[in-house]
């Protein structure tokens, strides 16, 4: 049998294997099952020597109580059972402004699927509630905007730069942290991380 | 998809994998295959990155128009990736056909090494050690075959390699993902280039 024919047969056999694997049932997302199978509050932080930290730390999200722009008072724990993107922002921060339209668009798509966005404004470091109000109006934000007037929430969450966002799953565990602006794709990736 | 914190930013594991794979491709190509990469590679790379990045303005025109600086923070995403891939493909084909450049067979080798490296790094970053090892072994195999074949890579042989890599990808994920489709697209480009090359001889 010539080398050419051998290769051709090899190709056909492997192609059959590919077809069988892809078109038979039970195509679960194996990677996610293997990685997240361990207990959710396992604190195994891995940090390489170059300072790049893989976020395998899973903390329970600290609760807080803040007023919204509408004057209501809400607690984070009120949202237990939903997947929450907790976002910290300020009006003087350009990337925060850049991500808002993406967040609004994302929210419109997913709000009926058990997803919530809580945008905590660092009011103690911002230029007044009026500015936050006009900002929310200008961007047509329909998700809750919370006012951290005393800076306690920012403190609890160790906010150093903005925007910073936390993905909190239905049981109140922080499953991922994002520093910097998010677009819709990133938020969808975050949501996947909150899936069990 | 894993998120990594580098300084003040959060990056996706796939971005890190792409960067590292590109660097290693240049190293491996030079060291193992004893050839140097032509300008076409860095041109292609630059074009791809620029188009992918700035296509944000195209696909999110309204947001870009309201705040042009936002293009610095975001990118064109999957749509941008495909736009960049198609344009870059056109450039490569154009260059190969018009200038009679000897990049024809080379493109497929480079892409193969790059993709295998990309998958290897990604598996490592996502702590999928078993797959990382398998991919590393396969990569080694590919390098050996490429070295042995020198400039005589055939469509058939590449077809076999393509199938093996596709098999690995099938086991890891379904083949209907952007990643696998991209692999398919550029492999197709490679096939076309090989076909052109063999007709020229």
Short mmCIF file of N, CA and C in Angstrom, two decimals, chain A residues 15-191:
data_model
loop_
_atom_site.label_atom_id
_atom_site.label_comp_id
_atom_site.label_asym_id
_atom_site.label_seq_id
_atom_site.Cartn_x
_atom_site.Cartn_y
_atom_site.Cartn_z
N UNK A 15 -11.57 11.36 10.40
CA UNK A 15 -12.76 12.17 10.07
C UNK A 15 -14.01 11.51 10.63
N UNK A 16 -14.07 10.20 10.53
CA UNK A 16 -15.23 9.47 11.07
C UNK A 16 -15.30 9.66 12.58
N UNK A 17 -14.15 9.60 13.22
CA UNK A 17 -14.12 9.79 14.67
C UNK A 17 -14.62 11.19 15.04
N UNK A 18 -14.18 12.18 14.27
CA UNK A 18 -14.61 13.57 14.52
C UNK A 18 -16.13 13.68 14.40
N UNK A 19 -16.67 13.09 13.34
CA UNK A 19 -18.12 13.17 13.11
C UNK A 19 -18.87 12.49 14.25
N UNK A 20 -18.41 11.31 14.62
CA UNK A 20 -19.08 10.56 15.69
C UNK A 20 -19.06 11.36 16.99
N UNK A 21 -17.90 11.89 17.33
CA UNK A 21 -17.79 12.63 18.59
C UNK A 21 -18.68 13.86 18.60
N UNK A 22 -18.74 14.54 17.47
CA UNK A 22 -19.47 15.79 17.46
C UNK A 22 -20.97 15.65 17.30
N UNK A 23 -21.40 14.58 16.67
CA UNK A 23 -22.83 14.50 16.37
C UNK A 23 -23.59 13.48 17.19
N UNK A 24 -22.92 12.90 18.18
CA UNK A 24 -23.68 12.05 19.09
C UNK A 24 -24.04 12.85 20.32
N UNK A 25 -25.00 12.37 21.13
CA UNK A 25 -25.55 13.18 22.22
C UNK A 25 -24.57 13.36 23.36
N UNK A 26 -25.04 14.09 24.39
CA UNK A 26 -24.26 14.39 25.59
C UNK A 26 -23.03 15.23 25.31
N UNK A 27 -23.24 16.34 24.60
CA UNK A 27 -22.13 17.27 24.39
C UNK A 27 -22.14 18.30 25.49
N UNK A 28 -21.76 17.90 26.69
CA UNK A 28 -21.71 18.85 27.80
C UNK A 28 -20.45 19.67 27.73
N UNK A 29 -20.45 20.75 28.43
CA UNK A 29 -19.26 21.58 28.48
C UNK A 29 -18.33 20.97 29.52
N UNK A 30 -17.48 20.09 29.05
CA UNK A 30 -16.65 19.34 29.99
C UNK A 30 -15.72 20.22 30.80
N UNK A 31 -15.13 21.23 30.17
CA UNK A 31 -14.16 22.03 30.93
C UNK A 31 -14.80 22.66 32.15
N UNK A 32 -16.01 23.19 32.00
CA UNK A 32 -16.61 23.87 33.14
C UNK A 32 -16.95 22.91 34.25
N UNK A 33 -17.38 21.71 33.88
CA UNK A 33 -17.74 20.73 34.91
C UNK A 33 -16.51 20.34 35.71
N UNK A 34 -15.39 20.09 35.03
CA UNK A 34 -14.21 19.66 35.78
C UNK A 34 -13.66 20.76 36.67
N UNK A 35 -13.61 21.99 36.18
CA UNK A 35 -12.98 23.03 36.98
C UNK A 35 -13.79 23.46 38.18
N UNK A 36 -15.08 23.67 38.00
CA UNK A 36 -15.86 24.24 39.09
C UNK A 36 -16.54 23.22 39.98
N UNK A 37 -16.15 21.97 39.85
CA UNK A 37 -16.82 20.94 40.63
C UNK A 37 -16.52 21.07 42.12
N UNK A 38 -15.36 21.63 42.44
CA UNK A 38 -14.99 21.72 43.86
C UNK A 38 -15.84 22.76 44.58
N UNK A 39 -15.85 22.70 45.91
CA UNK A 39 -16.69 23.57 46.72
C UNK A 39 -16.49 25.04 46.41
N UNK A 40 -17.57 25.76 46.43
CA UNK A 40 -17.49 27.13 45.97
C UNK A 40 -16.74 28.05 46.90
N UNK A 41 -16.67 27.72 48.17
CA UNK A 41 -15.97 28.64 49.06
C UNK A 41 -14.57 28.13 49.36
N UNK A 42 -13.95 27.50 48.34
CA UNK A 42 -12.60 27.00 48.52
C UNK A 42 -11.64 28.15 48.28
N UNK A 43 -10.84 28.45 49.28
CA UNK A 43 -9.97 29.60 49.10
C UNK A 43 -8.59 29.13 48.67
N UNK A 44 -8.41 28.99 47.39
CA UNK A 44 -7.12 28.57 46.87
C UNK A 44 -6.61 29.63 45.92
N UNK A 45 -5.99 30.63 46.44
CA UNK A 45 -5.49 31.69 45.56
C UNK A 45 -4.15 31.30 44.97
N UNK A 46 -4.08 31.38 43.66
CA UNK A 46 -2.83 31.03 43.00
C UNK A 46 -2.21 32.28 42.42
N UNK A 47 -0.99 32.54 42.81
CA UNK A 47 -0.33 33.72 42.28
C UNK A 47 1.01 33.32 41.72
N UNK A 48 1.26 33.64 40.47
CA UNK A 48 2.55 33.29 39.90
C UNK A 48 3.57 34.35 40.27
N UNK A 49 4.82 34.08 40.03
CA UNK A 49 5.85 35.02 40.44
C UNK A 49 5.82 36.30 39.61
N UNK A 50 5.20 36.24 38.45
CA UNK A 50 5.14 37.47 37.65
C UNK A 50 4.02 38.38 38.11
N UNK A 51 3.30 37.97 39.12
CA UNK A 51 2.28 38.85 39.65
C UNK A 51 0.95 38.73 38.95
N UNK A 52 0.82 37.77 38.07
CA UNK A 52 -0.47 37.59 37.41
C UNK A 52 -1.29 36.62 38.26
N UNK A 53 -2.36 37.08 38.80
CA UNK A 53 -3.15 36.24 39.71
C UNK A 53 -4.35 35.65 38.99
N UNK A 54 -4.45 34.34 39.10
CA UNK A 54 -5.64 33.68 38.56
C UNK A 54 -6.70 33.71 39.65
N UNK A 55 -7.87 34.20 39.30
CA UNK A 55 -8.85 34.35 40.37
C UNK A 55 -9.55 33.04 40.68
N UNK A 56 -8.92 32.25 41.52
CA UNK A 56 -9.57 31.04 42.00
C UNK A 56 -10.10 31.24 43.40
N UNK A 57 -10.00 32.47 43.89
CA UNK A 57 -10.50 32.75 45.23
C UNK A 57 -11.99 32.94 45.14
N UNK A 58 -12.71 32.31 46.05
CA UNK A 58 -14.14 32.45 46.02
C UNK A 58 -14.62 32.93 47.37
N UNK A 59 -14.89 34.21 47.49
CA UNK A 59 -15.36 34.77 48.74
C UNK A 59 -16.85 34.99 48.70
N UNK A 60 -17.45 35.00 49.87
CA UNK A 60 -18.85 35.37 49.96
C UNK A 60 -18.89 36.90 49.83
N UNK A 61 -19.79 37.40 49.01
CA UNK A 61 -19.86 38.85 48.79
C UNK A 61 -20.36 39.55 50.05
N UNK A 62 -19.59 40.53 50.55
CA UNK A 62 -20.02 41.24 51.76
C UNK A 62 -21.34 41.98 51.51
N UNK A 63 -22.22 41.90 52.47
CA UNK A 63 -23.51 42.58 52.31
C UNK A 63 -23.36 44.06 52.60
N UNK A 64 -24.25 44.85 52.06
CA UNK A 64 -24.26 46.29 52.35
C UNK A 64 -25.66 46.81 52.14
N UNK A 65 -25.89 48.02 52.64
CA UNK A 65 -27.20 48.63 52.47
C UNK A 65 -27.00 50.04 51.94
N UNK A 66 -27.55 50.34 50.79
CA UNK A 66 -27.34 51.66 50.20
C UNK A 66 -28.64 52.21 49.63
N UNK A 67 -28.66 53.53 49.45
CA UNK A 67 -29.83 54.16 48.81
C UNK A 67 -29.63 54.15 47.30
N UNK A 68 -30.75 53.99 46.58
CA UNK A 68 -30.67 54.07 45.11
C UNK A 68 -30.97 55.51 44.70
N UNK A 69 -30.78 55.78 43.41
CA UNK A 69 -31.08 57.12 42.89
C UNK A 69 -32.56 57.45 43.06
N UNK A 70 -33.39 56.41 43.09
CA UNK A 70 -34.84 56.62 43.23
C UNK A 70 -35.25 56.84 44.67
N UNK A 71 -34.28 56.81 45.57
CA UNK A 71 -34.60 57.06 46.97
C UNK A 71 -34.90 55.82 47.78
N UNK A 72 -34.95 54.66 47.12
CA UNK A 72 -35.21 53.42 47.87
C UNK A 72 -33.93 52.98 48.57
N UNK A 73 -34.11 52.14 49.60
CA UNK A 73 -32.94 51.57 50.27
C UNK A 73 -32.90 50.09 49.94
N UNK A 74 -31.77 49.63 49.45
CA UNK A 74 -31.65 48.21 49.11
C UNK A 74 -30.42 47.58 49.77
N UNK A 75 -30.51 46.27 49.99
CA UNK A 75 -29.36 45.52 50.47
C UNK A 75 -28.93 44.57 49.34
N UNK A 76 -27.66 44.22 49.32
CA UNK A 76 -27.18 43.25 48.33
C UNK A 76 -27.90 41.92 48.52
N UNK A 77 -28.14 41.56 49.78
CA UNK A 77 -28.79 40.28 50.06
C UNK A 77 -30.21 40.20 49.52
N UNK A 78 -30.81 41.37 49.22
CA UNK A 78 -32.15 41.36 48.62
C UNK A 78 -32.13 40.63 47.28
N UNK A 79 -30.95 40.58 46.67
CA UNK A 79 -30.85 40.03 45.33
C UNK A 79 -30.39 38.58 45.30
N UNK A 80 -30.36 37.96 46.47
CA UNK A 80 -29.95 36.56 46.51
C UNK A 80 -30.90 35.75 45.64
N UNK A 81 -30.34 34.82 44.89
CA UNK A 81 -31.17 34.05 43.97
C UNK A 81 -31.02 34.55 42.55
N UNK A 82 -30.43 35.75 42.41
CA UNK A 82 -30.17 36.28 41.07
C UNK A 82 -28.66 36.29 40.85
N UNK A 83 -28.30 36.35 39.59
CA UNK A 83 -26.88 36.53 39.27
C UNK A 83 -26.65 38.04 39.20
N UNK A 84 -25.76 38.52 40.02
CA UNK A 84 -25.58 39.97 40.12
C UNK A 84 -24.21 40.41 39.61
N UNK A 85 -24.22 41.42 38.74
CA UNK A 85 -22.96 42.07 38.39
C UNK A 85 -22.90 43.34 39.22
N UNK A 86 -21.98 43.34 40.18
CA UNK A 86 -21.82 44.48 41.06
C UNK A 86 -20.71 45.36 40.52
N UNK A 87 -21.10 46.54 40.10
CA UNK A 87 -20.16 47.42 39.41
C UNK A 87 -19.91 48.69 40.23
N UNK A 88 -18.66 49.05 40.36
CA UNK A 88 -18.30 50.29 41.08
C UNK A 88 -17.80 51.31 40.06
N UNK A 89 -18.33 52.55 40.13
CA UNK A 89 -17.99 53.54 39.11
C UNK A 89 -18.03 54.96 39.67
N UNK A 90 -17.58 55.89 38.86
CA UNK A 90 -17.65 57.32 39.23
C UNK A 90 -17.83 58.14 37.96
N UNK A 91 -18.42 59.32 38.07
CA UNK A 91 -18.71 60.12 36.87
C UNK A 91 -17.45 60.70 36.24
N UNK A 92 -16.37 60.77 37.02
CA UNK A 92 -15.14 61.37 36.49
C UNK A 92 -14.22 60.35 35.82
N UNK A 93 -14.71 59.15 35.68
CA UNK A 93 -13.87 58.07 35.16
C UNK A 93 -14.27 57.70 33.73
N UNK A 94 -13.44 58.00 32.72
CA UNK A 94 -13.80 57.75 31.31
C UNK A 94 -14.15 56.29 30.98
N UNK A 95 -13.36 55.31 31.43
CA UNK A 95 -13.77 53.95 31.09
C UNK A 95 -15.11 53.56 31.71
N UNK A 96 -15.46 54.15 32.87
CA UNK A 96 -16.77 53.87 33.47
C UNK A 96 -17.86 54.36 32.53
N UNK A 97 -17.64 55.54 31.96
CA UNK A 97 -18.63 56.10 31.03
C UNK A 97 -18.71 55.23 29.78
N UNK A 98 -17.54 54.76 29.33
CA UNK A 98 -17.51 53.96 28.11
C UNK A 98 -18.27 52.65 28.26
N UNK A 99 -18.23 52.08 29.46
CA UNK A 99 -18.86 50.78 29.62
C UNK A 99 -20.36 50.86 29.89
N UNK A 100 -20.85 52.01 30.31
CA UNK A 100 -22.27 52.13 30.65
C UNK A 100 -23.23 51.73 29.52
N UNK A 101 -23.02 52.22 28.30
CA UNK A 101 -23.95 51.80 27.23
C UNK A 101 -23.94 50.28 27.02
N UNK A 102 -22.76 49.68 27.17
CA UNK A 102 -22.68 48.23 27.03
C UNK A 102 -23.45 47.54 28.14
N UNK A 103 -23.34 48.09 29.36
CA UNK A 103 -24.04 47.51 30.49
C UNK A 103 -25.55 47.64 30.30
N UNK A 104 -25.97 48.78 29.80
CA UNK A 104 -27.41 49.00 29.59
C UNK A 104 -27.94 48.02 28.55
N UNK A 105 -27.20 47.89 27.48
CA UNK A 105 -27.60 46.98 26.41
C UNK A 105 -27.66 45.54 26.92
N UNK A 106 -26.66 45.16 27.68
CA UNK A 106 -26.60 43.83 28.27
C UNK A 106 -27.78 43.60 29.20
N UNK A 107 -28.06 44.62 30.00
CA UNK A 107 -29.14 44.52 30.98
C UNK A 107 -30.48 44.28 30.30
N UNK A 108 -30.71 45.02 29.23
CA UNK A 108 -31.97 44.87 28.51
C UNK A 108 -32.15 43.44 27.99
N UNK A 109 -31.03 42.84 27.62
CA UNK A 109 -31.12 41.47 27.11
C UNK A 109 -31.36 40.45 28.21
N UNK A 110 -30.73 40.66 29.34
CA UNK A 110 -30.69 39.59 30.35
C UNK A 110 -31.51 39.82 31.61
N UNK A 111 -32.16 40.98 31.73
CA UNK A 111 -32.82 41.25 33.01
C UNK A 111 -33.97 40.29 33.31
N UNK A 112 -34.53 39.71 32.24
CA UNK A 112 -35.63 38.78 32.48
C UNK A 112 -35.13 37.35 32.65
N UNK A 113 -33.82 37.20 32.76
CA UNK A 113 -33.25 35.86 32.91
C UNK A 113 -32.55 35.70 34.25
N UNK A 114 -33.05 36.44 35.25
CA UNK A 114 -32.49 36.30 36.59
C UNK A 114 -31.13 36.96 36.77
N UNK A 115 -30.89 38.00 35.95
CA UNK A 115 -29.62 38.72 36.05
C UNK A 115 -29.88 40.14 36.50
N UNK A 116 -29.06 40.63 37.40
CA UNK A 116 -29.21 42.00 37.87
C UNK A 116 -27.88 42.73 37.76
N UNK A 117 -27.94 44.03 37.48
CA UNK A 117 -26.73 44.85 37.54
C UNK A 117 -26.94 45.88 38.63
N UNK A 118 -25.98 45.97 39.53
CA UNK A 118 -26.04 47.01 40.57
C UNK A 118 -24.83 47.91 40.36
N UNK A 119 -25.10 49.16 39.99
CA UNK A 119 -24.00 50.09 39.71
C UNK A 119 -23.82 51.00 40.91
N UNK A 120 -22.79 50.71 41.70
CA UNK A 120 -22.54 51.51 42.90
C UNK A 120 -21.66 52.70 42.56
N UNK A 121 -22.22 53.88 42.73
CA UNK A 121 -21.44 55.08 42.45
C UNK A 121 -20.66 55.47 43.71
N UNK A 122 -19.38 55.81 43.52
CA UNK A 122 -18.55 56.21 44.66
C UNK A 122 -18.86 57.66 45.00
N UNK A 123 -20.06 57.83 45.55
CA UNK A 123 -20.56 59.19 45.77
C UNK A 123 -19.66 60.00 46.70
N UNK A 124 -19.02 59.34 47.66
CA UNK A 124 -18.15 60.07 48.59
C UNK A 124 -16.95 60.66 47.87
N UNK A 125 -16.65 60.13 46.67
CA UNK A 125 -15.51 60.65 45.91
C UNK A 125 -15.95 61.30 44.61
N UNK A 126 -17.25 61.52 44.49
CA UNK A 126 -17.75 62.07 43.23
C UNK A 126 -18.20 63.52 43.42
N UNK A 127 -18.84 64.06 42.38
CA UNK A 127 -19.17 65.50 42.44
C UNK A 127 -20.63 65.79 42.73
N UNK A 128 -21.23 64.99 43.60
CA UNK A 128 -22.62 65.30 43.99
C UNK A 128 -23.65 64.42 43.32
N UNK A 129 -24.73 64.19 44.04
CA UNK A 129 -25.78 63.29 43.56
C UNK A 129 -26.42 63.83 42.27
N UNK A 130 -26.50 65.14 42.14
CA UNK A 130 -27.09 65.74 40.93
C UNK A 130 -26.37 65.27 39.68
N UNK A 131 -25.04 65.25 39.77
CA UNK A 131 -24.25 64.84 38.61
C UNK A 131 -24.53 63.37 38.28
N UNK A 132 -24.63 62.56 39.33
CA UNK A 132 -24.92 61.13 39.13
C UNK A 132 -26.29 60.99 38.48
N UNK A 133 -27.23 61.77 38.98
CA UNK A 133 -28.61 61.75 38.45
C UNK A 133 -28.63 62.09 36.97
N UNK A 134 -27.96 63.18 36.59
CA UNK A 134 -27.98 63.59 35.18
C UNK A 134 -27.23 62.60 34.32
N UNK A 135 -26.19 62.00 34.88
CA UNK A 135 -25.43 60.97 34.17
C UNK A 135 -26.33 59.79 33.84
N UNK A 136 -27.06 59.32 34.85
CA UNK A 136 -27.95 58.18 34.66
C UNK A 136 -29.03 58.48 33.62
N UNK A 137 -29.50 59.73 33.66
CA UNK A 137 -30.54 60.14 32.71
C UNK A 137 -29.96 60.19 31.30
N UNK A 138 -28.78 60.78 31.17
CA UNK A 138 -28.15 60.93 29.86
C UNK A 138 -27.90 59.58 29.20
N UNK A 139 -27.50 58.60 29.99
CA UNK A 139 -27.19 57.29 29.43
C UNK A 139 -28.38 56.36 29.41
N UNK A 140 -29.54 56.84 29.91
CA UNK A 140 -30.74 56.02 29.87
C UNK A 140 -30.61 54.74 30.66
N UNK A 141 -29.99 54.84 31.84
CA UNK A 141 -29.75 53.63 32.64
C UNK A 141 -31.02 53.17 33.34
N UNK A 142 -31.35 51.90 33.15
CA UNK A 142 -32.55 51.38 33.81
C UNK A 142 -32.22 50.41 34.94
N UNK A 143 -30.95 50.09 35.11
CA UNK A 143 -30.60 49.20 36.23
C UNK A 143 -30.36 50.06 37.47
N UNK A 144 -30.44 49.44 38.65
CA UNK A 144 -30.31 50.23 39.88
C UNK A 144 -28.94 50.90 40.00
N UNK A 145 -28.97 52.19 40.29
CA UNK A 145 -27.74 52.93 40.57
C UNK A 145 -27.73 53.23 42.06
N UNK A 146 -26.73 52.70 42.75
CA UNK A 146 -26.66 52.85 44.19
C UNK A 146 -25.67 53.94 44.57
N UNK A 147 -25.94 54.63 45.67
CA UNK A 147 -25.08 55.74 46.07
C UNK A 147 -24.30 55.38 47.33
N UNK A 148 -22.98 55.24 47.17
CA UNK A 148 -22.13 54.90 48.30
C UNK A 148 -21.66 56.21 48.93
N UNK A 149 -22.57 56.84 49.67
CA UNK A 149 -22.29 58.20 50.17
C UNK A 149 -21.22 58.26 51.23
N UNK A 150 -21.09 57.17 52.01
CA UNK A 150 -20.08 57.19 53.08
C UNK A 150 -18.80 56.48 52.66
N UNK A 151 -18.86 55.80 51.54
CA UNK A 151 -17.66 55.09 51.09
C UNK A 151 -17.48 53.73 51.75
N UNK A 152 -18.49 53.26 52.47
CA UNK A 152 -18.34 51.99 53.20
C UNK A 152 -18.33 50.79 52.26
N UNK A 153 -19.18 50.84 51.24
CA UNK A 153 -19.23 49.70 50.30
C UNK A 153 -17.90 49.58 49.56
N UNK A 154 -17.38 50.72 49.13
CA UNK A 154 -16.10 50.72 48.41
C UNK A 154 -15.01 50.13 49.30
N UNK A 155 -15.09 50.45 50.57
CA UNK A 155 -14.11 49.96 51.53
C UNK A 155 -14.21 48.44 51.68
N UNK A 156 -15.45 47.97 51.84
CA UNK A 156 -15.68 46.53 52.01
C UNK A 156 -15.15 45.73 50.82
N UNK A 157 -15.26 46.32 49.65
CA UNK A 157 -14.86 45.61 48.44
C UNK A 157 -13.47 45.98 47.97
N UNK A 158 -12.72 46.69 48.83
CA UNK A 158 -11.33 47.03 48.49
C UNK A 158 -11.18 47.69 47.14
N UNK A 159 -12.05 48.66 46.86
CA UNK A 159 -11.98 49.30 45.55
C UNK A 159 -10.77 50.23 45.48
N UNK A 160 -9.89 49.96 44.55
CA UNK A 160 -8.71 50.79 44.35
C UNK A 160 -8.87 51.64 43.09
N UNK A 161 -9.22 50.98 41.99
CA UNK A 161 -9.46 51.73 40.76
C UNK A 161 -10.90 51.49 40.31
N UNK A 162 -11.38 52.38 39.49
CA UNK A 162 -12.69 52.17 38.87
C UNK A 162 -12.53 52.24 37.36
N UNK A 163 -13.35 51.49 36.63
CA UNK A 163 -14.42 50.64 37.14
C UNK A 163 -13.90 49.27 37.61
N UNK A 164 -14.53 48.76 38.63
CA UNK A 164 -14.26 47.40 39.09
C UNK A 164 -15.61 46.71 39.19
N UNK A 165 -15.69 45.49 38.70
CA UNK A 165 -16.96 44.77 38.76
C UNK A 165 -16.77 43.39 39.35
N UNK A 166 -17.78 42.93 40.06
CA UNK A 166 -17.75 41.60 40.65
C UNK A 166 -18.92 40.80 40.13
N UNK A 167 -18.66 39.55 39.77
CA UNK A 167 -19.74 38.67 39.34
C UNK A 167 -20.14 37.84 40.55
N UNK A 168 -21.38 38.01 41.00
CA UNK A 168 -21.85 37.29 42.18
C UNK A 168 -22.90 36.29 41.75
N UNK A 169 -22.73 35.04 42.18
CA UNK A 169 -23.69 34.03 41.72
C UNK A 169 -24.95 34.04 42.59
N UNK A 170 -25.85 33.10 42.29
CA UNK A 170 -27.16 33.10 42.95
C UNK A 170 -27.07 32.85 44.45
N UNK A 171 -25.92 32.30 44.89
CA UNK A 171 -25.79 32.03 46.32
C UNK A 171 -24.97 33.09 47.04
N UNK A 172 -24.66 34.16 46.33
CA UNK A 172 -23.95 35.26 46.98
C UNK A 172 -22.44 35.11 47.03
N UNK A 173 -21.89 34.26 46.18
CA UNK A 173 -20.43 34.10 46.15
C UNK A 173 -19.85 34.88 44.99
N UNK A 174 -18.74 35.56 45.26
CA UNK A 174 -18.06 36.27 44.17
C UNK A 174 -17.31 35.22 43.35
N UNK A 175 -17.69 35.06 42.09
CA UNK A 175 -17.03 34.06 41.26
C UNK A 175 -15.98 34.67 40.34
N UNK A 176 -16.02 35.98 40.14
CA UNK A 176 -15.03 36.60 39.26
C UNK A 176 -14.95 38.09 39.52
N UNK A 177 -13.78 38.64 39.28
CA UNK A 177 -13.58 40.09 39.42
C UNK A 177 -13.05 40.63 38.11
N UNK A 178 -13.55 41.78 37.72
CA UNK A 178 -13.05 42.42 36.50
C UNK A 178 -12.62 43.84 36.85
N UNK A 179 -11.35 44.14 36.56
CA UNK A 179 -10.87 45.51 36.74
C UNK A 179 -10.75 46.12 35.36
N UNK A 180 -11.38 47.27 35.16
CA UNK A 180 -11.37 47.88 33.83
C UNK A 180 -12.75 47.74 33.20
N UNK A 181 -12.94 48.43 32.06
CA UNK A 181 -14.28 48.44 31.46
C UNK A 181 -14.67 47.10 30.85
N UNK A 182 -15.97 46.82 30.87
CA UNK A 182 -16.47 45.57 30.31
C UNK A 182 -17.35 45.88 29.11
N UNK A 183 -17.25 45.05 28.08
CA UNK A 183 -18.24 45.14 27.01
C UNK A 183 -19.19 43.96 27.16
N UNK A 184 -20.16 43.87 26.26
CA UNK A 184 -21.18 42.83 26.40
C UNK A 184 -20.59 41.44 26.40
N UNK A 185 -19.60 41.24 25.55
CA UNK A 185 -18.99 39.91 25.45
C UNK A 185 -18.37 39.51 26.78
N UNK A 186 -17.69 40.46 27.42
CA UNK A 186 -17.06 40.16 28.69
C UNK A 186 -18.11 39.85 29.74
N UNK A 187 -19.21 40.58 29.71
CA UNK A 187 -20.27 40.33 30.67
C UNK A 187 -20.91 38.97 30.45
N UNK A 188 -21.03 38.58 29.19
CA UNK A 188 -21.59 37.26 28.91
C UNK A 188 -20.65 36.16 29.40
N UNK A 189 -19.34 36.40 29.25
CA UNK A 189 -18.37 35.45 29.78
C UNK A 189 -18.47 35.36 31.29
N UNK A 190 -18.70 36.50 31.93
CA UNK A 190 -18.86 36.54 33.38
C UNK A 190 -20.07 35.72 33.81
N UNK A 191 -21.16 35.89 33.06
CA UNK A 191 -22.38 35.16 33.38
C UNK A 191 -22.15 33.65 33.37
#
